[in-house]
mmCIF file of C-alpha atoms in Angstrom:
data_model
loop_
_atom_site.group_PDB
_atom_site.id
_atom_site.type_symbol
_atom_site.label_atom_id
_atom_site.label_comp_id
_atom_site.label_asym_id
_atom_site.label_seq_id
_atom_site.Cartn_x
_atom_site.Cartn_y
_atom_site.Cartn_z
ATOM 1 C CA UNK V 1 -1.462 9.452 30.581
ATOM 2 C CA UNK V 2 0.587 6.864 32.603
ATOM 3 C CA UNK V 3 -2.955 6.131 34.019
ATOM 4 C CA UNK V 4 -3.918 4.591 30.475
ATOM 5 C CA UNK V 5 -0.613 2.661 29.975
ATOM 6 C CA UNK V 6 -0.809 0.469 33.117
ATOM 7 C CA UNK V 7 -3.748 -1.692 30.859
ATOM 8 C CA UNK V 8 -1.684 -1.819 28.430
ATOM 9 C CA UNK V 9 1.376 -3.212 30.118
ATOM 10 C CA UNK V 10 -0.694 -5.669 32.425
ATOM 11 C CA UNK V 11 -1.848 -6.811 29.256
ATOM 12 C CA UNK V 12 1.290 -7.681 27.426
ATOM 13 C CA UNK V 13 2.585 -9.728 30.844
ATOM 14 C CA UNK V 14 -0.754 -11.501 30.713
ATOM 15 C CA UNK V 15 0.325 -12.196 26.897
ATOM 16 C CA UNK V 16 3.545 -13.656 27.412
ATOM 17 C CA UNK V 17 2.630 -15.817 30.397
ATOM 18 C CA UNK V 18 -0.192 -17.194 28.613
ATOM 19 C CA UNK V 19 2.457 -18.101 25.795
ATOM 20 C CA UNK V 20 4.505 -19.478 28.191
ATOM 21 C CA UNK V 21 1.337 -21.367 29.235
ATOM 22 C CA UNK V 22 1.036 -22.839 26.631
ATOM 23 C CA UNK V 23 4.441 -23.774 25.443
ATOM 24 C CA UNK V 24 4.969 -26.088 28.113
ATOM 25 C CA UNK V 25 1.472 -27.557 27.992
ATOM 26 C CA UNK V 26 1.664 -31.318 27.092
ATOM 27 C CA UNK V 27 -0.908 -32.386 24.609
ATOM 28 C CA UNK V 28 -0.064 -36.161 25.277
ATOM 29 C CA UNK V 29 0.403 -36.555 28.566
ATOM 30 C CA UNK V 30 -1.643 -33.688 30.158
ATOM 31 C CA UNK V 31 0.619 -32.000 32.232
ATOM 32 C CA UNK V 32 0.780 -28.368 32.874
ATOM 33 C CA UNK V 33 4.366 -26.884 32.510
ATOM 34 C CA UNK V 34 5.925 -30.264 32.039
ATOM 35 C CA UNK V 35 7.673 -29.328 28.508
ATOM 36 C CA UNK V 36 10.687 -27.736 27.510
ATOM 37 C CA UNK V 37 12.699 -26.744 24.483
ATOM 38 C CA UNK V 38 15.345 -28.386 23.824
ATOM 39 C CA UNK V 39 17.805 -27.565 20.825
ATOM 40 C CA UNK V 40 17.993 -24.224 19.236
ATOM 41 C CA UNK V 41 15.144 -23.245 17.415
ATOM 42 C CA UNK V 42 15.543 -23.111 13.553
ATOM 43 C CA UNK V 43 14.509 -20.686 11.486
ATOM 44 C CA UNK V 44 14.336 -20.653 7.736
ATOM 45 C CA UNK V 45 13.368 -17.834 5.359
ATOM 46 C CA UNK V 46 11.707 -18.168 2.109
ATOM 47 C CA UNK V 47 12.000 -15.789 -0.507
ATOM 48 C CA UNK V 48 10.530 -14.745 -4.162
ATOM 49 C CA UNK V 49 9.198 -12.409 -6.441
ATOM 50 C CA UNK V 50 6.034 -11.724 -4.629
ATOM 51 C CA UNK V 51 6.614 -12.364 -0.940
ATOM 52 C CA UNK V 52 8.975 -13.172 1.904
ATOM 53 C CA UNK V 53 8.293 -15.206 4.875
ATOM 54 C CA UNK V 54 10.550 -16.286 8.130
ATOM 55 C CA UNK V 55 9.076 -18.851 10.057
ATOM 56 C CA UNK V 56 10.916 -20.222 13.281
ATOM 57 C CA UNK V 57 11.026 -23.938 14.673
ATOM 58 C CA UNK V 58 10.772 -25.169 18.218
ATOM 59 C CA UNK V 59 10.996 -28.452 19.738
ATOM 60 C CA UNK V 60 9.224 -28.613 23.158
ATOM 61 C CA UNK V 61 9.990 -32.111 25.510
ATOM 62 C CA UNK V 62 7.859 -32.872 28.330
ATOM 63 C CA UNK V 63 10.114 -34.243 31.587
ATOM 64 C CA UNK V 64 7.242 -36.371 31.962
ATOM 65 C CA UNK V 65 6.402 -38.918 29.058
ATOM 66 C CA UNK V 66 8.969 -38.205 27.077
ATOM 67 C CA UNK V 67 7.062 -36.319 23.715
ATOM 68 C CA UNK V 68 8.824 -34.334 21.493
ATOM 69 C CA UNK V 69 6.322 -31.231 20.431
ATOM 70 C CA UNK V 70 7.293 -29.154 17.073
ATOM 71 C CA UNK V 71 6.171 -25.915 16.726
ATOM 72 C CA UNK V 72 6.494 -23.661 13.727
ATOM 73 C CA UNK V 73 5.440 -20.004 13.681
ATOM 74 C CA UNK V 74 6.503 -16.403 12.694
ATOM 75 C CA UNK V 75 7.341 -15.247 16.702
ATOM 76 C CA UNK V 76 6.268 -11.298 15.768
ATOM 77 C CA UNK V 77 9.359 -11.488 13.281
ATOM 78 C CA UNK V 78 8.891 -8.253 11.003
ATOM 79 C CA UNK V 79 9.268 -10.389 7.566
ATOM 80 C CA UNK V 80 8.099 -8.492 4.348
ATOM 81 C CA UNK V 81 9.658 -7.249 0.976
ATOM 82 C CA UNK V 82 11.083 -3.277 0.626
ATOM 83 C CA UNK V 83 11.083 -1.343 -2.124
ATOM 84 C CA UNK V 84 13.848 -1.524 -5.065
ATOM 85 C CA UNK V 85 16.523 1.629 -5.185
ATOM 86 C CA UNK V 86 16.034 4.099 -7.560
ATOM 87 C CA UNK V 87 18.425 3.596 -11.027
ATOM 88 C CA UNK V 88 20.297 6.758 -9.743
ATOM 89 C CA UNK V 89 21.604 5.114 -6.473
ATOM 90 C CA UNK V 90 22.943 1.771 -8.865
ATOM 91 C CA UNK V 91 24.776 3.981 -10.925
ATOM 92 C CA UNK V 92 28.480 3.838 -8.753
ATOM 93 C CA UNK V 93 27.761 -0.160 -8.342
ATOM 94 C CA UNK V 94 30.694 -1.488 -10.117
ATOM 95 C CA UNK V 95 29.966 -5.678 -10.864
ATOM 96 C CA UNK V 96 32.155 -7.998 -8.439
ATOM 97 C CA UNK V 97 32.756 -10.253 -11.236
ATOM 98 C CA UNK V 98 33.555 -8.549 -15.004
ATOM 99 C CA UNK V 99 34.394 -5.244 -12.970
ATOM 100 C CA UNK V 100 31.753 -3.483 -14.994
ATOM 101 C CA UNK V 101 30.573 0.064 -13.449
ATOM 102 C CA UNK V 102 27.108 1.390 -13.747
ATOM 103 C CA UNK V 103 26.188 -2.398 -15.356
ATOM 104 C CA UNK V 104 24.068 -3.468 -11.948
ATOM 105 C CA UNK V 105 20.224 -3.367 -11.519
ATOM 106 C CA UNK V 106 18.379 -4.508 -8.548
ATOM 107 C CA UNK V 107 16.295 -7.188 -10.006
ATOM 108 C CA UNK V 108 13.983 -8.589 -7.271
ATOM 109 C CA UNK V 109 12.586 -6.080 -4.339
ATOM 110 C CA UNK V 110 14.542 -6.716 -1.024
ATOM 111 C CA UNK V 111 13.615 -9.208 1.496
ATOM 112 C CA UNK V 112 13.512 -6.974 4.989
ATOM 113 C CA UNK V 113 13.305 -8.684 8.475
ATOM 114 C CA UNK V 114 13.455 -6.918 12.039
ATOM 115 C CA UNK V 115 14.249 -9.133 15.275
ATOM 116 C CA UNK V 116 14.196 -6.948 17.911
ATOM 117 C CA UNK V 117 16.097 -3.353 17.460
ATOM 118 C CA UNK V 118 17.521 -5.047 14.675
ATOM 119 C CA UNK V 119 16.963 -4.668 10.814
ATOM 120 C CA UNK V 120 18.401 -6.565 8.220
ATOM 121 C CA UNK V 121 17.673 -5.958 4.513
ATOM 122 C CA UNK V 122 18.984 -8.086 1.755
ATOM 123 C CA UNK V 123 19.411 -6.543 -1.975
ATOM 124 C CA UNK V 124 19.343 -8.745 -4.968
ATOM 125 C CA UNK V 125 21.637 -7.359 -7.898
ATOM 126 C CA UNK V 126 22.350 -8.755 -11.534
ATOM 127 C CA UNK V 127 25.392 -7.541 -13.893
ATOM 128 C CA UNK V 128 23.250 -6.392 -17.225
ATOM 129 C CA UNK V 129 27.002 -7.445 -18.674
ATOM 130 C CA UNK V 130 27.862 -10.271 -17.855
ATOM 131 C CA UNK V 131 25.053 -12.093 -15.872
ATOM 132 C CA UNK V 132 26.590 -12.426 -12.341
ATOM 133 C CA UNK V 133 24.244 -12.148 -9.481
ATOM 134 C CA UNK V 134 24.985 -10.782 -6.179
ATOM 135 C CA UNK V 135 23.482 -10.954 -2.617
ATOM 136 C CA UNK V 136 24.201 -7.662 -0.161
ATOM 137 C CA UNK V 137 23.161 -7.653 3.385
ATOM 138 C CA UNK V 138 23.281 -4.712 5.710
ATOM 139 C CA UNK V 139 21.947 -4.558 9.232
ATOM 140 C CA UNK V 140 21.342 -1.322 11.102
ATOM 141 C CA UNK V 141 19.849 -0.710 14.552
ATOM 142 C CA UNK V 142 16.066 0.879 14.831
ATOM 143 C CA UNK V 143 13.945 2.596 17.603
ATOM 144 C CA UNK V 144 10.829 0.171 18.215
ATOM 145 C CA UNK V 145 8.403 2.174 16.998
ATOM 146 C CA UNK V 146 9.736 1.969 13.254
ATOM 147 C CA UNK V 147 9.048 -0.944 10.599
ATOM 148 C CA UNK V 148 10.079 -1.091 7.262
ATOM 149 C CA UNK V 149 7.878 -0.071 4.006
#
């Protein structure tokens, strides 16, 4: 069993130094590791009804001509939508604003992300009372093998 993991893991190191590769490639000049980042990478998450994406922004410089490279690109971010909570679990929700209790619905499904060991889901609520719309995020910490859905 170890036998058939040592492909596997050879693999992955081949993966992230052919990344690496070709982060600090530059496309003007030519040079082979002659870039790197500079700033901290941005990310910025888009949400709606039917989908939600993260998508993370790098600037790469090459020490030799000067050029400023922007990537964009997911980075095996776990971005995708969960499912909404059953009515029974919104019933003890009282509203943050009009102080209403059992007034809250989940009205969009949650946007879920994992970086790392780390999950984050974000819940969309709506007062049926008095219209006010609230944003909850929770973050827990998850073995590797686990994704959302």
């Amino acid at each position: 069993m170890v036998a058939s993991l040592i492909p596997l893991i050879i693999s992955l190191c081949m993966q992230k130094v052919l990344e690496y590769h070709k982060d600090t490639f530059c496309e003007k000049c030519g040079n082979k590791l002659a870039c790197e980042e500079v700033g901290e990478p941005v990310m910025k998450e888009t949400s709606n009804f039917s989908g939600y994406t993260l998508t993370v922004t790098r600037h790469w410089k090459c020490r030799y001509c000067g050029n400023v490279d922007t990537r964009e690109g997911p980075e095996n971010i776990f971005a995708d939508k969960g499912e909404m909570l059953p009515a029974v679990y919104l019933k003890g929700i009282e509203c943050s604003k009009c102080s209403g209790l059992s007034t809250v619905v989940e009205f969009k499904k949650p946007d879920i992300k994992e970086i790392g060991n780390k999950r984050t889901t974000r819940r969309y609520y709506k007062c049926t009372l008095c219209g006010y719309e609230d944003i909850n995020e929770s973050e827990e910490t998850i073995s590797r093998s686990t994704h959302a859905g």
